[in-house]
Short mmCIF file of C-alpha atoms in Angstrom, two decimals:
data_model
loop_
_atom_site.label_atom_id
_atom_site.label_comp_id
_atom_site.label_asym_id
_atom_site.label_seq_id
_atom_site.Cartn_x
_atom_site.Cartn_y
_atom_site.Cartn_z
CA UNK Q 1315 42.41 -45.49 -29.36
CA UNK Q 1316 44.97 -44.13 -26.88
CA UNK Q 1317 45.98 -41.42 -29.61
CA UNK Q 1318 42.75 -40.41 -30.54
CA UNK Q 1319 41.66 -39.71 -27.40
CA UNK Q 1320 44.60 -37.67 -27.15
CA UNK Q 1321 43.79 -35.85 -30.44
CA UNK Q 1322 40.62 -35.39 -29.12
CA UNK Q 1323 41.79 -34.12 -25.90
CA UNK Q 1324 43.71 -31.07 -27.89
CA UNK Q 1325 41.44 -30.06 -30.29
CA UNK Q 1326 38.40 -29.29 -27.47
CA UNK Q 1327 40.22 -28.64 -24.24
CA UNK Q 1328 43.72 -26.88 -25.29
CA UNK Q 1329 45.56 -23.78 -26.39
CA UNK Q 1330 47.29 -25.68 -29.23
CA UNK Q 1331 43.93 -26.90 -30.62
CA UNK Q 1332 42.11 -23.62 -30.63
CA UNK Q 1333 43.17 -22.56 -34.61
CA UNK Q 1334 42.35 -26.08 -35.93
CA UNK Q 1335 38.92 -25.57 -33.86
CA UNK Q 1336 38.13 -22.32 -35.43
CA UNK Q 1337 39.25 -23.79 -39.14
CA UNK Q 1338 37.07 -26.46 -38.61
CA UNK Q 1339 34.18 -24.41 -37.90
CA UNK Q 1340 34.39 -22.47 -40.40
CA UNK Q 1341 34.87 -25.26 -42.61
CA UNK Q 1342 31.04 -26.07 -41.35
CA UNK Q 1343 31.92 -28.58 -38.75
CA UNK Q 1344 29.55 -28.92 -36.13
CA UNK Q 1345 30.07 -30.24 -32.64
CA UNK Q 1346 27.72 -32.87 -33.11
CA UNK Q 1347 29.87 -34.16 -36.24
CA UNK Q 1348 33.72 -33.80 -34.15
CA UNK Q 1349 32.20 -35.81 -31.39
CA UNK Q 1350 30.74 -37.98 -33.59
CA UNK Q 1351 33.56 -38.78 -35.40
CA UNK Q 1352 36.50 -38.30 -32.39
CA UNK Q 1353 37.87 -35.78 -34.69
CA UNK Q 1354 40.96 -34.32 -32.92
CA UNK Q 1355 44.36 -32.10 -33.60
CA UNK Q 1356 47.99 -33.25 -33.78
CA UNK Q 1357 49.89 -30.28 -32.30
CA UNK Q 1358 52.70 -28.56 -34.40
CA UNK Q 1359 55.35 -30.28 -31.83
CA UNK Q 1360 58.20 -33.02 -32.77
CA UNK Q 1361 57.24 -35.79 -30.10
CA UNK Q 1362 54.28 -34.66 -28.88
CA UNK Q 1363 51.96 -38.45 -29.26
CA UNK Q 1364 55.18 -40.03 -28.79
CA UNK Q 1365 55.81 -38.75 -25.10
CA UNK Q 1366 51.95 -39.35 -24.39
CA UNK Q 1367 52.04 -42.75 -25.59
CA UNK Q 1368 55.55 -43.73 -23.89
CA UNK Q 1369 53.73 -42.43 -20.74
CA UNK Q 1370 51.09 -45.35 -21.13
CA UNK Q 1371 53.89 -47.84 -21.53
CA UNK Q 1372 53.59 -48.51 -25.08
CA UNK Q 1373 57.15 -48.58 -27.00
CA UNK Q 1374 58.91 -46.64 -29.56
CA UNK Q 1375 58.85 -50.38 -31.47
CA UNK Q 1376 55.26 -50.48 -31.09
CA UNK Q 1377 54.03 -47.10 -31.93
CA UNK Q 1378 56.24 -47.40 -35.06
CA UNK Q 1379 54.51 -50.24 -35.94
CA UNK Q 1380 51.09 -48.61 -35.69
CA UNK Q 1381 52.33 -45.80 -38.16
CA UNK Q 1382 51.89 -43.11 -35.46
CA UNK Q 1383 55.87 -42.21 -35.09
CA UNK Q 1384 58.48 -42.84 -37.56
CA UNK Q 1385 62.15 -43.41 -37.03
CA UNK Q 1386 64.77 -40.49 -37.54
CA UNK Q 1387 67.09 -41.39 -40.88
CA UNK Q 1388 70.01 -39.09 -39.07
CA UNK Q 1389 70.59 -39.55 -35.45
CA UNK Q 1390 68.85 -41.68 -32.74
CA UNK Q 1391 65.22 -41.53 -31.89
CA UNK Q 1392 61.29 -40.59 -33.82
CA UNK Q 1393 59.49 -38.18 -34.26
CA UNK Q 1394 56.02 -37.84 -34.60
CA UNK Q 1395 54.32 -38.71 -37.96
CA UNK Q 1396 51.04 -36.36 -37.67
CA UNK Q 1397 51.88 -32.76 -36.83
CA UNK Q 1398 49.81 -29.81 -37.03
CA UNK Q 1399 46.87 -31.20 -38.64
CA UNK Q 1400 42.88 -31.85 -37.78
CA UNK Q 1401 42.92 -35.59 -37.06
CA UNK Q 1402 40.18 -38.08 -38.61
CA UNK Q 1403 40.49 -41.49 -36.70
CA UNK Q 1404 39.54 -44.45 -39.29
CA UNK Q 1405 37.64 -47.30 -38.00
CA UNK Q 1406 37.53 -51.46 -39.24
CA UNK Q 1407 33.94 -52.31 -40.15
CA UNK Q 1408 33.79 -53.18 -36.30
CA UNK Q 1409 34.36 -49.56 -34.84
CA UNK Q 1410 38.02 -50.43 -33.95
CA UNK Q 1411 40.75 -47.51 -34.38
CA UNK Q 1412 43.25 -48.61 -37.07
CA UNK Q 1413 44.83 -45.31 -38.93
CA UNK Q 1414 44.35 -41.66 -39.94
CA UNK Q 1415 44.02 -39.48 -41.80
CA UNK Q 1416 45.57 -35.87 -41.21
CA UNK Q 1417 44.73 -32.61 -42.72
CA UNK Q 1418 47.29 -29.80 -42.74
CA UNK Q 1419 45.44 -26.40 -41.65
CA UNK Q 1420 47.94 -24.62 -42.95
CA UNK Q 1421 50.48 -25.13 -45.93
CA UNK Q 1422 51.88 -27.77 -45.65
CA UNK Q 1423 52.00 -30.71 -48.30
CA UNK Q 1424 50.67 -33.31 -48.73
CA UNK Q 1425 47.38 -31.92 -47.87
CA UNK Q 1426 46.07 -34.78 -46.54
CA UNK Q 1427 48.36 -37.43 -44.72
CA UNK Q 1428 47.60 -41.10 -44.06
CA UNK Q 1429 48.63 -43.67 -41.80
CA UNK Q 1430 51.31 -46.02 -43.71
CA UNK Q 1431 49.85 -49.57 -44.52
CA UNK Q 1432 50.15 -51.61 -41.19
CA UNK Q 1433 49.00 -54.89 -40.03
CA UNK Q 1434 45.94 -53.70 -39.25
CA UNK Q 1435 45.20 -51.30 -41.78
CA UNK Q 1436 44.75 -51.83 -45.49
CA UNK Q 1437 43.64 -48.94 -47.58
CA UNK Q 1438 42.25 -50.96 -50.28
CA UNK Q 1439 39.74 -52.86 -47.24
CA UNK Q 1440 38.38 -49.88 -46.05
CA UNK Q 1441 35.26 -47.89 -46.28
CA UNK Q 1442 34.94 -44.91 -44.08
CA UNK Q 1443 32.84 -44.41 -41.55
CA UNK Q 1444 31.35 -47.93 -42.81
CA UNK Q 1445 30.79 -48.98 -38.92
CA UNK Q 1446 28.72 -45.98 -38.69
CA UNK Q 1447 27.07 -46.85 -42.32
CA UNK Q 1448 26.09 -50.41 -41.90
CA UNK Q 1449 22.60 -50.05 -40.01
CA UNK Q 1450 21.40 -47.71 -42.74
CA UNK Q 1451 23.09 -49.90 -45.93
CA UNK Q 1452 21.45 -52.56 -44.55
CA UNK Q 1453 17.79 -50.77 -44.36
CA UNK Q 1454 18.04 -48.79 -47.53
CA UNK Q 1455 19.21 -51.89 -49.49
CA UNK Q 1456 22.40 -49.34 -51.01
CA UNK Q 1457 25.19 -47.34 -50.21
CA UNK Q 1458 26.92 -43.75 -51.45
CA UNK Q 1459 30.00 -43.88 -52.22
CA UNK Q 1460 31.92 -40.60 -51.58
CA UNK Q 1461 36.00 -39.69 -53.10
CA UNK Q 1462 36.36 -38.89 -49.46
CA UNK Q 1463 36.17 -39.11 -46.14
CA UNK Q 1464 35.30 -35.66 -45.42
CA UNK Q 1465 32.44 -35.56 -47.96
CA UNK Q 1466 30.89 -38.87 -46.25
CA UNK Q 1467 31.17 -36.68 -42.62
CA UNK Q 1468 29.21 -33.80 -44.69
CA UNK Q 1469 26.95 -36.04 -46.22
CA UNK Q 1470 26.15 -37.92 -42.72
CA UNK Q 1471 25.43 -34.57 -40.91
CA UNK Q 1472 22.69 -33.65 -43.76
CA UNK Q 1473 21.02 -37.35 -43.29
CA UNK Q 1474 22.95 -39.60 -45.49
CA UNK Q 1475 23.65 -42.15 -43.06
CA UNK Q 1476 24.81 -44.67 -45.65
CA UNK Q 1477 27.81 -43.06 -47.09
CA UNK Q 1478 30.92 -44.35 -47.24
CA UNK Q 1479 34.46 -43.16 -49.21
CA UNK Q 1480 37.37 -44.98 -49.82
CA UNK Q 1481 40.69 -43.15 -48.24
CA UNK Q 1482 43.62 -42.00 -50.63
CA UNK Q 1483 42.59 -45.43 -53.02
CA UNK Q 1484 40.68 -45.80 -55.62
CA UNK Q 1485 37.22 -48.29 -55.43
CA UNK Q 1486 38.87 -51.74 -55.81
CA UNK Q 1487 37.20 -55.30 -55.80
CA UNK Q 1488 38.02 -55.42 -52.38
CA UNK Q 1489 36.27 -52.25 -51.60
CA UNK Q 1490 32.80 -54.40 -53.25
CA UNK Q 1491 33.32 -57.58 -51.86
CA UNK Q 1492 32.95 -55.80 -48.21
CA UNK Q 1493 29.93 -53.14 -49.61
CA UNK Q 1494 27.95 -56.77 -51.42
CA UNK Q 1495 27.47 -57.95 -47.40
CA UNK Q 1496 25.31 -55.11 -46.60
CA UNK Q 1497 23.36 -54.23 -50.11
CA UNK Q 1498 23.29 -54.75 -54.06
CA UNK Q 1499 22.81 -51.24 -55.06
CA UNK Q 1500 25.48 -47.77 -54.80
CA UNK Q 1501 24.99 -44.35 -55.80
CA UNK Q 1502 28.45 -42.88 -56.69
CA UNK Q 1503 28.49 -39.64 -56.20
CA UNK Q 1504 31.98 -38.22 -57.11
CA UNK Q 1505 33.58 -35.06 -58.09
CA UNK Q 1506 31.49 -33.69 -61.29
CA UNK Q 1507 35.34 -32.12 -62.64
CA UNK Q 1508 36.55 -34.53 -65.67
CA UNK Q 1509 38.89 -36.30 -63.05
CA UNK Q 1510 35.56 -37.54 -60.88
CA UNK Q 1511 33.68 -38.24 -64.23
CA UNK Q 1512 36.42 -40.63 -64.98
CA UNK Q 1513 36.33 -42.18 -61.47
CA UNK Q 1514 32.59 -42.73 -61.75
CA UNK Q 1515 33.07 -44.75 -64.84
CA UNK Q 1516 35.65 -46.96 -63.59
CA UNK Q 1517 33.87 -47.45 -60.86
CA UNK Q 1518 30.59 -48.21 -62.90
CA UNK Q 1519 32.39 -50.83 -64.11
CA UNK Q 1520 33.77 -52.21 -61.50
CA UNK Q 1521 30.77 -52.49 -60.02
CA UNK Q 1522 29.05 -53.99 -62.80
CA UNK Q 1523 32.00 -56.76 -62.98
CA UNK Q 1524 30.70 -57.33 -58.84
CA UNK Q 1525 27.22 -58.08 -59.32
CA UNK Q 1526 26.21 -54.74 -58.10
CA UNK Q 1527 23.86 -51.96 -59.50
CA UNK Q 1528 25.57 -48.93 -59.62
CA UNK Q 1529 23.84 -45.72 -60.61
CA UNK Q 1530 25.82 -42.19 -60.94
CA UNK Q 1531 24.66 -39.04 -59.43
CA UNK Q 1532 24.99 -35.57 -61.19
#
């Protein structure tokens, strides 16, 4: 939470954040959608977060553990594990602030960065944004499922409140188990390339094998 709001903080109200504003814009992010979704900017600095966050008495032991700073392999000391990239906070079905998920603005690889697997966050048990996704699962009777995060932000600022997208994973049993305590019924709606084609199948199936109706979108 700390972090985020710290993301947040750099993005809107900084000199560091103003490219990564004006990419996202372009992009066709609203306002409404970064506040709605705390998206922020990890500045192109070594220990940026890991000054802040020493600052509000959390230690180097700690943050490491929550996959936000990772330990130098020459030398003493960590550096920051998100740097220079538009920040997308992921949430537990309960709203909570586990991970992230960073995109690089400029060329850097990979293109998009997750948190590592922690304690608290398990890439195969999450839907994104499904906190946000619930109340309108639950009235609709289904859910969208989206290859990525990003397309279920897109798809929730034109009205489809009940997407959701699985980070950096492909849809697992896990991934149905959570979706069959809000609805019986998905629309995938994947890439229509060969590679999302074949990701729509599987995940037919899959969803077959849960008890759930699953119908494809062109």
């Amino acid at each position: 939470e700390e972090a985020a709001k710290f993301y947040s903080y750099v993005l809107n109200g900084t000199e560091e954040g103003k490219a990564a504003y004006e990419y996202l814009k372009r992009r066709g992010f609203t306002q409404r959608m970064i506040d709605q979704f705390q998206i922020g900017f990890s500045p192109p600095l070594w220990d940026k977060v890991t000054q802040f966050l020493q600052s509000k008495g959390y230690t180097p032991a700690e943050l490491e553990k929550a996959g936000l700073i990772v330990r130098r392999t020459e030398g003493d000391g960590y550096f920051d594990r998100f740097r220079d990239r538009v920040m997308f906070p992921v949430w537990d079905g309960s709203g909570r602030i586990i991970a992230f998920n960073g995109r690089s603005i400029g060329d850097a690889m990979p293109k998009y960065l997750h948190s590592p697997e922690t304690s608290l966050f398990h890439k195969n048990k999450v839907l994104y944004p499904l906190h946000l996704a619930k109340p309108s699962i639950r009235k609709s009777g289904r859910a969208v499922l989206f290859e990525g995060g990003i397309d279920a932000v897109k798809a929730w600022d034109a009205g489809v409140e009940n997407g959701v997208a699985t980070l950096g994973t492909a849809l697992s049993e896990s991934h149905l188990t959570i979706l069959r305590r809000y609805c019986d019924k998905v629309i995938i709606c994947y890439d229509g390339d060969r590679a999302g084609r074949s990701a729509a199948y599987k995940s037919v199936l899959l969803c077959e094998k849960a008890g759930i109706h699953a119908e494809v979108a062109m």
